Tab-separated table of N, CA and C in Angstrom:
chain	number	residue	atom	x	y	z
T	1	UNK	N	13.908	-24.237	29.962
T	1	UNK	CA	13.447	-23.216	30.891
T	1	UNK	C	14.507	-23.028	31.969
T	2	UNK	N	14.775	-21.764	32.295
T	2	UNK	CA	15.696	-21.430	33.373
T	2	UNK	C	14.928	-20.684	34.461
T	3	UNK	N	15.294	-20.960	35.709
T	3	UNK	CA	14.681	-20.283	36.843
T	3	UNK	C	15.778	-19.520	37.581
T	4	UNK	N	15.472	-18.288	37.953
T	4	UNK	CA	16.409	-17.429	38.675
T	4	UNK	C	15.777	-16.995	39.996
T	5	UNK	N	16.590	-16.947	41.035
T	5	UNK	CA	16.126	-16.443	42.332
T	5	UNK	C	16.298	-14.931	42.377
T	6	UNK	N	15.332	-14.236	42.973
T	6	UNK	CA	15.494	-12.790	43.125
T	6	UNK	C	16.554	-12.472	44.169
T	7	UNK	N	16.992	-11.217	44.206
T	7	UNK	CA	17.927	-10.783	45.241
T	7	UNK	C	17.327	-10.996	46.624
T	8	UNK	N	18.174	-11.102	47.612
T	8	UNK	CA	17.762	-11.414	48.986
T	8	UNK	C	16.638	-10.506	49.487
T	9	UNK	N	16.731	-9.210	49.247
T	9	UNK	CA	15.730	-8.258	49.748
T	9	UNK	C	14.382	-8.387	49.053
T	10	UNK	N	14.356	-9.039	47.900
T	10	UNK	CA	13.099	-9.186	47.157
T	10	UNK	C	12.387	-10.504	47.425
T	11	UNK	N	13.025	-11.442	48.065
T	11	UNK	CA	12.463	-12.794	48.169
T	11	UNK	C	11.146	-12.877	48.924
T	12	UNK	N	10.856	-11.915	49.794
T	12	UNK	CA	9.555	-11.948	50.467
T	12	UNK	C	8.436	-11.448	49.547
T	13	UNK	N	8.799	-10.863	48.413
T	13	UNK	CA	7.822	-10.322	47.468
T	13	UNK	C	7.777	-11.091	46.151
T	14	UNK	N	8.954	-11.546	45.697
T	14	UNK	CA	9.085	-12.206	44.397
T	14	UNK	C	9.511	-13.650	44.627
T	15	UNK	N	8.719	-14.588	44.135
T	15	UNK	CA	9.061	-16.003	44.318
T	15	UNK	C	10.259	-16.394	43.465
T	16	UNK	N	10.209	-16.043	42.171
T	16	UNK	CA	11.291	-16.383	41.251
T	16	UNK	C	11.031	-15.710	39.915
T	17	UNK	N	12.030	-15.758	39.062
T	17	UNK	CA	11.913	-15.363	37.661
T	17	UNK	C	12.109	-16.630	36.841
T	18	UNK	N	11.435	-16.732	35.740
T	18	UNK	CA	11.724	-17.835	34.830
T	18	UNK	C	11.792	-17.317	33.412
T	19	UNK	N	12.585	-18.009	32.627
T	19	UNK	CA	12.849	-17.629	31.249
T	19	UNK	C	12.621	-18.857	30.374
T	20	UNK	N	11.929	-18.661	29.270
T	20	UNK	CA	11.696	-19.759	28.334
T	20	UNK	C	11.981	-19.266	26.923
T	21	UNK	N	12.857	-19.990	26.262
T	21	UNK	CA	13.187	-19.709	24.865
T	21	UNK	C	12.936	-20.980	24.066
T	22	UNK	N	12.226	-20.832	22.944
T	22	UNK	CA	11.955	-22.004	22.117
T	22	UNK	C	11.596	-21.563	20.695
T	23	UNK	N	12.121	-22.291	19.729
T	23	UNK	CA	11.763	-22.049	18.338
T	23	UNK	C	10.717	-23.056	17.861
T	24	UNK	N	10.303	-23.950	18.742
T	24	UNK	CA	9.340	-25.003	18.397
T	24	UNK	C	7.923	-24.595	18.780
T	25	UNK	N	6.962	-24.972	17.964
T	25	UNK	CA	5.551	-24.765	18.306
T	25	UNK	C	5.160	-25.768	19.377
T	26	UNK	N	4.244	-25.364	20.268
T	26	UNK	CA	3.725	-26.296	21.260
T	26	UNK	C	2.388	-25.803	21.796
T	27	UNK	N	1.670	-26.720	22.398
T	27	UNK	CA	0.423	-26.412	23.086
T	27	UNK	C	0.378	-27.302	24.319
T	28	UNK	N	0.262	-26.688	25.496
T	28	UNK	CA	0.246	-27.453	26.745
T	28	UNK	C	-0.818	-26.904	27.684
T	29	UNK	N	-1.254	-27.749	28.577
T	29	UNK	CA	-2.192	-27.361	29.623
T	29	UNK	C	-1.379	-26.949	30.850
T	30	UNK	N	-1.689	-25.783	31.395
T	30	UNK	CA	-1.005	-25.306	32.601
T	30	UNK	C	-2.000	-25.273	33.753
T	31	UNK	N	-1.482	-25.285	34.955
T	31	UNK	CA	-2.328	-25.256	36.141
T	31	UNK	C	-1.992	-24.018	36.964
T	32	UNK	N	-2.995	-23.438	37.644
T	32	UNK	CA	-2.755	-22.199	38.386
T	32	UNK	C	-1.769	-22.412	39.535
T	33	UNK	N	-0.906	-21.408	39.735
T	33	UNK	CA	0.041	-21.471	40.849
T	33	UNK	C	-0.325	-20.482	41.948
T	34	UNK	N	-1.386	-19.689	41.739
T	34	UNK	CA	-1.836	-18.765	42.774
T	34	UNK	C	-1.006	-17.514	42.905
T	35	UNK	N	-0.210	-17.206	41.900
T	35	UNK	CA	0.681	-16.055	41.993
T	35	UNK	C	0.558	-15.162	40.761
T	36	UNK	N	0.443	-13.854	40.977
T	36	UNK	CA	0.444	-12.936	39.834
T	36	UNK	C	1.821	-12.882	39.188
T	37	UNK	N	1.834	-12.466	37.920
T	37	UNK	CA	3.078	-12.463	37.163
T	37	UNK	C	3.154	-11.229	36.265
T	38	UNK	N	4.365	-10.770	36.022
T	38	UNK	CA	4.616	-9.796	34.971
T	38	UNK	C	5.401	-10.541	33.898
T	39	UNK	N	4.878	-10.506	32.671
T	39	UNK	CA	5.419	-11.304	31.576
T	39	UNK	C	5.931	-10.382	30.468
T	40	UNK	N	7.156	-10.628	30.054
T	40	UNK	CA	7.768	-9.886	28.959
T	40	UNK	C	8.029	-10.877	27.826
T	41	UNK	N	7.349	-10.688	26.701
T	41	UNK	CA	7.583	-11.525	25.519
T	41	UNK	C	8.532	-10.766	24.603
T	42	UNK	N	9.769	-11.227	24.537
T	42	UNK	CA	10.767	-10.547	23.712
T	42	UNK	C	10.614	-10.916	22.234
T	43	UNK	N	9.863	-11.954	21.965
T	43	UNK	CA	9.545	-12.330	20.582
T	43	UNK	C	8.035	-12.519	20.492
T	44	UNK	N	7.571	-13.643	19.974
T	44	UNK	CA	6.146	-13.860	19.753
T	44	UNK	C	5.434	-14.266	21.051
T	45	UNK	N	4.350	-13.569	21.413
T	45	UNK	CA	3.591	-13.917	22.631
T	45	UNK	C	2.878	-15.266	22.516
T	46	UNK	N	2.359	-15.716	23.647
T	46	UNK	CA	1.584	-16.949	23.723
T	46	UNK	C	0.114	-16.682	23.422
T	47	UNK	N	-0.560	-17.709	22.918
T	47	UNK	CA	-2.014	-17.646	22.713
T	47	UNK	C	-2.685	-18.420	23.837
T	48	UNK	N	-3.738	-17.847	24.426
T	48	UNK	CA	-4.491	-18.475	25.519
T	48	UNK	C	-5.910	-18.743	25.015
T	49	UNK	N	-6.230	-19.978	24.615
T	49	UNK	CA	-7.566	-20.261	24.065
T	49	UNK	C	-8.713	-19.932	25.024
T	50	UNK	N	-8.522	-20.181	26.321
T	50	UNK	CA	-9.606	-19.912	27.281
T	50	UNK	C	-9.963	-18.431	27.352
T	51	UNK	N	-8.999	-17.582	27.059
T	51	UNK	CA	-9.242	-16.139	27.038
T	51	UNK	C	-9.472	-15.641	25.606
T	52	UNK	N	-9.346	-16.558	24.646
T	52	UNK	CA	-9.510	-16.254	23.220
T	52	UNK	C	-8.668	-15.064	22.792
T	53	UNK	N	-7.421	-15.031	23.278
T	53	UNK	CA	-6.567	-13.906	22.913
T	53	UNK	C	-5.087	-14.268	23.036
T	54	UNK	N	-4.290	-13.459	22.369
T	54	UNK	CA	-2.844	-13.528	22.497
T	54	UNK	C	-2.454	-12.678	23.692
T	55	UNK	N	-1.465	-13.118	24.438
T	55	UNK	CA	-0.940	-12.253	25.481
T	55	UNK	C	-0.295	-11.050	24.809
T	56	UNK	N	-0.325	-9.926	25.492
T	56	UNK	CA	0.384	-8.757	25.022
T	56	UNK	C	1.888	-9.019	25.156
T	57	UNK	N	2.705	-8.310	24.437
T	57	UNK	CA	4.168	-8.481	24.600
T	57	UNK	C	4.571	-8.189	26.037
T	58	UNK	N	3.826	-7.330	26.693
T	58	UNK	CA	4.082	-6.921	28.074
T	58	UNK	C	2.772	-7.128	28.832
T	59	UNK	N	2.687	-8.242	29.566
T	59	UNK	CA	1.428	-8.679	30.167
T	59	UNK	C	1.506	-8.712	31.688
T	60	UNK	N	0.428	-8.269	32.326
T	60	UNK	CA	0.244	-8.462	33.755
T	60	UNK	C	-0.801	-9.566	33.890
T	61	UNK	N	-0.420	-10.644	34.542
T	61	UNK	CA	-1.320	-11.786	34.724
T	61	UNK	C	-1.632	-11.919	36.208
T	62	UNK	N	-2.910	-11.917	36.530
T	62	UNK	CA	-3.312	-12.031	37.930
T	62	UNK	C	-3.383	-13.469	38.390
T	63	UNK	N	-3.805	-13.632	39.646
T	63	UNK	CA	-4.039	-14.974	40.157
T	63	UNK	C	-5.209	-15.569	39.382
T	64	UNK	N	-5.092	-16.828	39.017
T	64	UNK	CA	-6.187	-17.507	38.319
T	64	UNK	C	-6.567	-18.754	39.095
T	65	UNK	N	-7.823	-19.157	38.929
T	65	UNK	CA	-8.280	-20.355	39.621
T	65	UNK	C	-8.735	-21.430	38.642
T	66	UNK	N	-8.206	-21.384	37.425
T	66	UNK	CA	-8.576	-22.391	36.434
T	66	UNK	C	-7.341	-22.795	35.624
T	67	UNK	N	-7.310	-24.046	35.173
T	67	UNK	CA	-6.224	-24.438	34.274
T	67	UNK	C	-6.418	-23.750	32.922
T	68	UNK	N	-5.350	-23.557	32.199
T	68	UNK	CA	-5.440	-22.911	30.886
T	68	UNK	C	-4.430	-23.550	29.943
T	69	UNK	N	-4.801	-23.573	28.694
T	69	UNK	CA	-3.879	-24.020	27.661
T	69	UNK	C	-3.050	-22.809	27.218
T	70	UNK	N	-1.818	-23.060	26.866
T	70	UNK	CA	-1.006	-22.025	26.243
T	70	UNK	C	-0.451	-22.612	24.955
T	71	UNK	N	-0.401	-21.783	23.933
T	71	UNK	CA	0.099	-22.228	22.635
T	71	UNK	C	1.163	-21.269	22.148
T	72	UNK	N	2.205	-21.831	21.586
T	72	UNK	CA	3.272	-21.046	20.989
T	72	UNK	C	3.422	-21.459	19.541
T	73	UNK	N	3.645	-20.486	18.688
T	73	UNK	CA	3.883	-20.774	17.281
T	73	UNK	C	5.382	-20.813	16.990
T	74	UNK	N	6.187	-20.846	18.045
T	74	UNK	CA	7.640	-20.799	17.909
T	74	UNK	C	8.104	-19.370	18.134
T	75	UNK	N	9.404	-19.133	17.952
T	75	UNK	CA	9.926	-17.784	18.157
T	75	UNK	C	9.568	-17.246	19.541
T	76	UNK	N	9.685	-18.099	20.564
T	76	UNK	CA	9.325	-17.726	21.926
T	76	UNK	C	10.568	-17.335	22.721
T	77	UNK	N	10.503	-16.189	23.353
T	77	UNK	CA	11.564	-15.718	24.240
T	77	UNK	C	10.862	-14.877	25.297
T	78	UNK	N	10.557	-15.506	26.429
T	78	UNK	CA	9.797	-14.798	27.458
T	78	UNK	C	10.538	-14.786	28.784
T	79	UNK	N	10.373	-13.681	29.499
T	79	UNK	CA	10.952	-13.507	30.827
T	79	UNK	C	9.784	-13.176	31.741
T	80	UNK	N	9.675	-13.921	32.859
T	80	UNK	CA	8.509	-13.789	33.735
T	80	UNK	C	8.954	-13.577	35.174
T	81	UNK	N	8.364	-12.571	35.821
T	81	UNK	CA	8.553	-12.352	37.254
T	81	UNK	C	7.315	-12.890	37.956
T	82	UNK	N	7.507	-13.852	38.867
T	82	UNK	CA	6.402	-14.480	39.594
T	82	UNK	C	6.425	-13.943	41.024
T	83	UNK	N	5.323	-13.320	41.428
T	83	UNK	CA	5.232	-12.654	42.723
T	83	UNK	C	4.568	-13.527	43.776
T	84	UNK	N	4.826	-13.211	45.032
T	84	UNK	CA	4.044	-13.796	46.116
T	84	UNK	C	2.604	-13.324	45.909
T	85	UNK	N	1.601	-14.094	46.337
T	85	UNK	CA	0.203	-13.752	46.041
T	85	UNK	C	-0.210	-12.339	46.450
T	86	UNK	N	0.376	-11.800	47.490
T	86	UNK	CA	-0.063	-10.525	48.052
T	86	UNK	C	0.807	-9.338	47.642
T	87	UNK	N	1.863	-9.539	46.869
T	87	UNK	CA	2.906	-8.524	46.765
T	87	UNK	C	2.922	-7.664	45.505
T	88	UNK	N	2.315	-8.085	44.412
T	88	UNK	CA	2.482	-7.362	43.156
T	88	UNK	C	1.975	-5.922	43.225
T	89	UNK	N	0.943	-5.669	44.020
T	89	UNK	CA	0.354	-4.328	44.101
T	89	UNK	C	1.354	-3.258	44.487
T	90	UNK	N	2.300	-3.588	45.338
T	90	UNK	CA	3.296	-2.604	45.768
T	90	UNK	C	4.133	-2.120	44.585
T	91	UNK	N	4.376	-2.967	43.640
T	91	UNK	CA	5.277	-2.635	42.548
T	91	UNK	C	4.591	-1.953	41.372
T	92	UNK	N	3.291	-2.174	41.220
T	92	UNK	CA	2.596	-1.598	40.063
T	92	UNK	C	1.501	-0.618	40.461
T	93	UNK	N	1.414	-0.306	41.748
T	93	UNK	CA	0.451	0.689	42.254
T	93	UNK	C	-0.994	0.360	41.882
T	94	UNK	N	-1.314	-0.905	41.845
T	94	UNK	CA	-2.667	-1.366	41.553
T	94	UNK	C	-2.947	-2.560	42.449
T	95	UNK	N	-4.149	-2.636	43.009
T	95	UNK	CA	-4.453	-3.754	43.895
T	95	UNK	C	-4.458	-5.061	43.113
T	96	UNK	N	-3.904	-6.122	43.708
T	96	UNK	CA	-3.835	-7.412	43.010
T	96	UNK	C	-5.194	-7.963	42.579
T	97	UNK	N	-6.260	-7.648	43.315
T	97	UNK	CA	-7.584	-8.178	42.965
T	97	UNK	C	-8.069	-7.651	41.612
T	98	UNK	N	-7.488	-6.552	41.137
T	98	UNK	CA	-7.844	-5.991	39.836
T	98	UNK	C	-7.608	-7.008	38.716
T	99	UNK	N	-6.640	-7.886	38.903
T	99	UNK	CA	-6.242	-8.819	37.855
T	99	UNK	C	-6.712	-10.241	38.102
T	100	UNK	N	-7.607	-10.439	39.066
T	100	UNK	CA	-8.044	-11.795	39.391
T	100	UNK	C	-8.677	-12.439	38.163
T	101	UNK	N	-8.176	-13.616	37.801
T	101	UNK	CA	-8.660	-14.402	36.659
T	101	UNK	C	-8.595	-13.650	35.336
T	102	UNK	N	-7.613	-12.781	35.193
T	102	UNK	CA	-7.507	-12.044	33.942
T	102	UNK	C	-6.059	-11.660	33.661
T	103	UNK	N	-5.854	-11.198	32.449
T	103	UNK	CA	-4.566	-10.654	32.025
T	103	UNK	C	-4.838	-9.345	31.309
T	104	UNK	N	-3.918	-8.393	31.470
T	104	UNK	CA	-4.041	-7.138	30.743
T	104	UNK	C	-2.664	-6.750	30.201
T	105	UNK	N	-2.675	-5.847	29.269
T	105	UNK	CA	-1.419	-5.288	28.790
T	105	UNK	C	-0.831	-4.434	29.903
T	106	UNK	N	0.448	-4.585	30.160
T	106	UNK	CA	1.097	-3.757	31.161
T	106	UNK	C	1.024	-2.279	30.811
T	107	UNK	N	0.933	-1.974	29.529
T	107	UNK	CA	0.842	-0.580	29.096
T	107	UNK	C	-0.476	0.064	29.516
T	108	UNK	N	-1.519	-0.756	29.725
T	108	UNK	CA	-2.823	-0.225	30.136
T	108	UNK	C	-2.773	0.414	31.524
T	109	UNK	N	-1.763	0.078	32.311
T	109	UNK	CA	-1.647	0.670	33.647
T	109	UNK	C	-1.174	2.123	33.585
T	110	UNK	N	-0.621	2.512	32.439
T	110	UNK	CA	-0.109	3.866	32.243
T	110	UNK	C	0.871	4.264	33.343
T	111	UNK	N	1.734	3.313	33.698
T	111	UNK	CA	2.767	3.531	34.709
T	111	UNK	C	4.075	3.787	33.956
T	112	UNK	N	4.505	5.042	33.929
T	112	UNK	CA	5.674	5.440	33.141
T	112	UNK	C	6.916	4.617	33.489
T	113	UNK	N	7.152	4.427	34.776
T	113	UNK	CA	8.333	3.689	35.218
T	113	UNK	C	8.279	2.232	34.752
T	114	UNK	N	7.120	1.622	34.844
T	114	UNK	CA	6.947	0.233	34.406
T	114	UNK	C	7.103	0.130	32.889
T	115	UNK	N	6.577	1.106	32.163
T	115	UNK	CA	6.730	1.107	30.703
T	115	UNK	C	8.195	1.266	30.301
T	116	UNK	N	8.931	2.103	31.040
T	116	UNK	CA	10.366	2.255	30.767
T	116	UNK	C	11.108	0.942	31.015
T	117	UNK	N	10.715	0.232	32.078
T	117	UNK	CA	11.316	-1.080	32.338
T	117	UNK	C	11.069	-2.014	31.161
T	118	UNK	N	9.838	-2.055	30.661
T	118	UNK	CA	9.540	-2.977	29.547
T	118	UNK	C	10.395	-2.640	28.326
T	119	UNK	N	10.587	-1.370	28.049
T	119	UNK	CA	11.427	-0.974	26.922
T	119	UNK	C	12.860	-1.469	27.117
T	120	UNK	N	13.382	-1.310	28.321
T	120	UNK	CA	14.752	-1.766	28.607
T	120	UNK	C	14.865	-3.284	28.487
T	121	UNK	N	13.853	-4.008	28.961
T	121	UNK	CA	13.863	-5.471	28.852
T	121	UNK	C	13.867	-5.882	27.385
T	122	UNK	N	13.011	-5.257	26.578
T	122	UNK	CA	12.943	-5.616	25.164
T	122	UNK	C	14.222	-5.259	24.418
T	123	UNK	N	14.948	-4.243	24.884
T	123	UNK	CA	16.189	-3.820	24.230
T	123	UNK	C	17.421	-4.578	24.732
T	124	UNK	N	17.268	-5.374	25.772
T	124	UNK	CA	18.408	-6.094	26.356
T	124	UNK	C	18.918	-7.172	25.417
T	125	UNK	N	20.222	-7.416	25.515
T	125	UNK	CA	20.830	-8.420	24.644
T	125	UNK	C	20.658	-9.838	25.165
T	126	UNK	N	20.685	-10.028	26.498
T	126	UNK	CA	20.588	-11.380	27.048
T	126	UNK	C	19.448	-11.472	28.060
T	127	UNK	N	18.977	-12.681	28.276
T	127	UNK	CA	17.922	-12.866	29.274
T	127	UNK	C	18.454	-12.594	30.683
T	128	UNK	N	19.733	-12.858	30.916
T	128	UNK	CA	20.322	-12.560	32.226
T	128	UNK	C	20.289	-11.053	32.488
T	129	UNK	N	20.542	-10.255	31.453
T	129	UNK	CA	20.428	-8.797	31.587
T	129	UNK	C	18.994	-8.406	31.923
T	130	UNK	N	18.029	-9.075	31.287
T	130	UNK	CA	16.611	-8.804	31.565
T	130	UNK	C	16.299	-9.057	33.031
T	131	UNK	N	16.720	-10.198	33.534
T	131	UNK	CA	16.449	-10.543	34.929
T	131	UNK	C	17.094	-9.526	35.863
T	132	UNK	N	18.315	-9.123	35.567
T	132	UNK	CA	18.983	-8.105	36.401
T	132	UNK	C	18.227	-6.783	36.383
T	133	UNK	N	17.756	-6.374	35.218
T	133	UNK	CA	16.988	-5.131	35.101
T	133	UNK	C	15.708	-5.195	35.925
T	134	UNK	N	14.985	-6.297	35.788
T	134	UNK	CA	13.723	-6.458	36.523
T	134	UNK	C	13.993	-6.474	38.021
T	135	UNK	N	14.992	-7.237	38.439
T	135	UNK	CA	15.343	-7.333	39.855
T	135	UNK	C	15.689	-5.945	40.413
T	136	UNK	N	16.482	-5.196	39.686
T	136	UNK	CA	16.895	-3.862	40.125
T	136	UNK	C	15.698	-2.912	40.193
T	137	UNK	N	14.828	-2.962	39.188
T	137	UNK	CA	13.644	-2.098	39.172
T	137	UNK	C	12.732	-2.421	40.350
T	138	UNK	N	12.485	-3.703	40.587
T	138	UNK	CA	11.622	-4.092	41.712
T	138	UNK	C	12.233	-3.658	43.040
T	139	UNK	N	13.514	-3.843	43.184
T	139	UNK	CA	14.208	-3.445	44.412
T	139	UNK	C	14.026	-1.948	44.675
T	140	UNK	N	14.061	-1.155	43.638
T	140	UNK	CA	13.909	0.302	43.797
T	140	UNK	C	12.485	0.695	44.196
T	141	UNK	N	11.535	-0.200	44.034
T	141	UNK	CA	10.120	0.099	44.313
T	141	UNK	C	9.644	-0.377	45.685
T	142	UNK	N	10.497	-1.021	46.450
T	142	UNK	CA	10.074	-1.534	47.762
T	142	UNK	C	9.748	-0.375	48.685
T	143	UNK	N	8.571	-0.477	49.303
T	143	UNK	CA	8.142	0.512	50.298
T	143	UNK	C	7.963	-0.227	51.622
T	144	UNK	N	8.849	0.027	52.530
T	144	UNK	CA	8.829	-0.702	53.804
T	144	UNK	C	7.701	-0.265	54.720
T	145	UNK	N	6.982	0.778	54.366
T	145	UNK	CA	5.890	1.242	55.226
T	145	UNK	C	4.643	0.377	55.116
T	146	UNK	N	4.561	-0.458	54.108
T	146	UNK	CA	3.389	-1.321	53.949
T	146	UNK	C	3.446	-2.494	54.914
T	147	UNK	N	2.310	-3.044	55.241
T	147	UNK	CA	2.205	-4.172	56.167
T	147	UNK	C	2.328	-5.512	55.454
T	148	UNK	N	3.215	-5.616	54.479
T	148	UNK	CA	3.302	-6.850	53.703
T	148	UNK	C	3.770	-8.037	54.531
T	149	UNK	N	4.605	-7.822	55.531
T	149	UNK	CA	5.016	-8.948	56.376
T	149	UNK	C	3.820	-9.523	57.109
T	150	UNK	N	2.969	-8.668	57.613
T	150	UNK	CA	1.761	-9.151	58.303
T	150	UNK	C	0.833	-9.866	57.329
T	151	UNK	N	0.692	-9.289	56.147
T	151	UNK	CA	-0.159	-9.921	55.139
T	151	UNK	C	0.428	-11.265	54.736
T	152	UNK	N	1.745	-11.337	54.587
T	152	UNK	CA	2.404	-12.604	54.247
T	152	UNK	C	2.155	-13.645	55.332
T	153	UNK	N	2.166	-13.225	56.597
T	153	UNK	CA	1.861	-14.154	57.694
T	153	UNK	C	0.440	-14.666	57.587
T	154	UNK	N	-0.496	-13.779	57.255
T	154	UNK	CA	-1.890	-14.193	57.095
T	154	UNK	C	-2.026	-15.195	55.948
T	155	UNK	N	-1.342	-14.917	54.828
T	155	UNK	CA	-1.388	-15.834	53.686
T	155	UNK	C	-0.810	-17.191	54.078
T	156	UNK	N	0.290	-17.181	54.810
T	156	UNK	CA	0.922	-18.425	55.255
T	156	UNK	C	-0.027	-19.237	56.140
T	157	UNK	N	-0.698	-18.561	57.043
T	157	UNK	CA	-1.667	-19.238	57.917
T	157	UNK	C	-2.789	-19.846	57.081
T	158	UNK	N	-3.302	-19.079	56.123
T	158	UNK	CA	-4.393	-19.574	55.283
T	158	UNK	C	-3.970	-20.752	54.407
T	159	UNK	N	-2.712	-20.771	54.015
T	159	UNK	CA	-2.229	-21.890	53.202
T	159	UNK	C	-2.192	-23.191	54.001
T	160	UNK	N	-1.925	-23.091	55.294
T	160	UNK	CA	-1.867	-24.298	56.123
T	160	UNK	C	-3.201	-24.622	56.770
T	161	UNK	N	-4.031	-23.591	57.001
T	161	UNK	CA	-5.343	-23.803	57.631
T	161	UNK	C	-6.371	-22.894	56.957
T	162	UNK	N	-6.883	-23.288	55.790
T	162	UNK	CA	-7.778	-22.430	55.007
T	162	UNK	C	-9.049	-21.974	55.731
T	163	UNK	N	-9.482	-22.701	56.724
T	163	UNK	CA	-10.725	-22.352	57.421
T	163	UNK	C	-10.500	-21.411	58.603
T	164	UNK	N	-9.320	-20.839	58.734
T	164	UNK	CA	-9.033	-19.923	59.840
T	164	UNK	C	-9.983	-18.729	59.777
T	165	UNK	N	-10.675	-18.432	60.873
T	165	UNK	CA	-11.609	-17.296	60.886
T	165	UNK	C	-10.874	-15.958	60.723
T	166	UNK	N	-11.550	-14.987	60.123
T	166	UNK	CA	-10.977	-13.666	59.894
T	166	UNK	C	-10.528	-13.030	61.203
T	167	UNK	N	-11.320	-13.177	62.256
T	167	UNK	CA	-10.960	-12.606	63.551
T	167	UNK	C	-9.633	-13.150	64.075
T	168	UNK	N	-9.418	-14.436	63.902
T	168	UNK	CA	-8.163	-15.057	64.330
T	168	UNK	C	-6.991	-14.523	63.510
T	169	UNK	N	-7.192	-14.412	62.180
T	169	UNK	CA	-6.138	-13.861	61.332
T	169	UNK	C	-5.794	-12.438	61.744
T	170	UNK	N	-6.802	-11.621	61.995
T	170	UNK	CA	-6.575	-10.232	62.402
T	170	UNK	C	-5.812	-10.177	63.701
T	171	UNK	N	-6.161	-11.033	64.633
T	171	UNK	CA	-5.479	-11.042	65.936
T	171	UNK	C	-4.013	-11.484	65.811
T	172	UNK	N	-3.769	-12.540	65.080
T	172	UNK	CA	-2.417	-13.090	64.938
T	172	UNK	C	-1.492	-12.122	64.195
T	173	UNK	N	-2.028	-11.395	63.205
T	173	UNK	CA	-1.203	-10.519	62.381
T	173	UNK	C	-1.222	-9.051	62.826
T	174	UNK	N	-1.968	-8.785	63.903
T	174	UNK	CA	-2.099	-7.397	64.403
T	174	UNK	C	-2.648	-6.458	63.335
T	175	UNK	N	-3.612	-6.952	62.572
T	175	UNK	CA	-4.290	-6.154	61.557
T	175	UNK	C	-5.790	-6.127	61.880
T	176	UNK	N	-6.491	-5.154	61.337
T	176	UNK	CA	-7.938	-5.102	61.516
T	176	UNK	C	-8.618	-6.161	60.665
T	177	UNK	N	-9.878	-6.430	60.951
T	177	UNK	CA	-10.616	-7.445	60.198
T	177	UNK	C	-10.797	-7.075	58.733
T	178	UNK	N	-10.836	-5.795	58.429
T	178	UNK	CA	-10.980	-5.372	57.031
T	178	UNK	C	-9.730	-5.703	56.257
């Protein structure tokens, strides 16, 4: 497995990219990391027994709160973009809560630009090219008008003090209670 850091301007939105290539079959238990992901399977997708399904070649995976097994039959070549918990919505024009505890095909979003990205990723010769394509596409989608910095501050506060009242979070981040 290889891990890549996103470009400097993306680091507040994207935690990292990871790539896994393997010709060996395996089955392992994974634990939730609290971050949504966009997954590109350049070869055979993974099987998720808890969801009783194969991941789509192009999968959007939301935040999950349960461990899950993943199984590969070999022929695995996947590239994954792992987002900060609050940030994926900006890039796919869908609220992150839509994907809570679930996975969907990225094609189901009917986002032409995202579908074009998946085609380019699947047509790329190297995984490094894939990561560059994804990084460039995400960079082009940043909208500075959103309050993501404030939301990131709220998430940071909640990570260190989960019982922080909503009113306190709203006051500290200069956001409304909603």
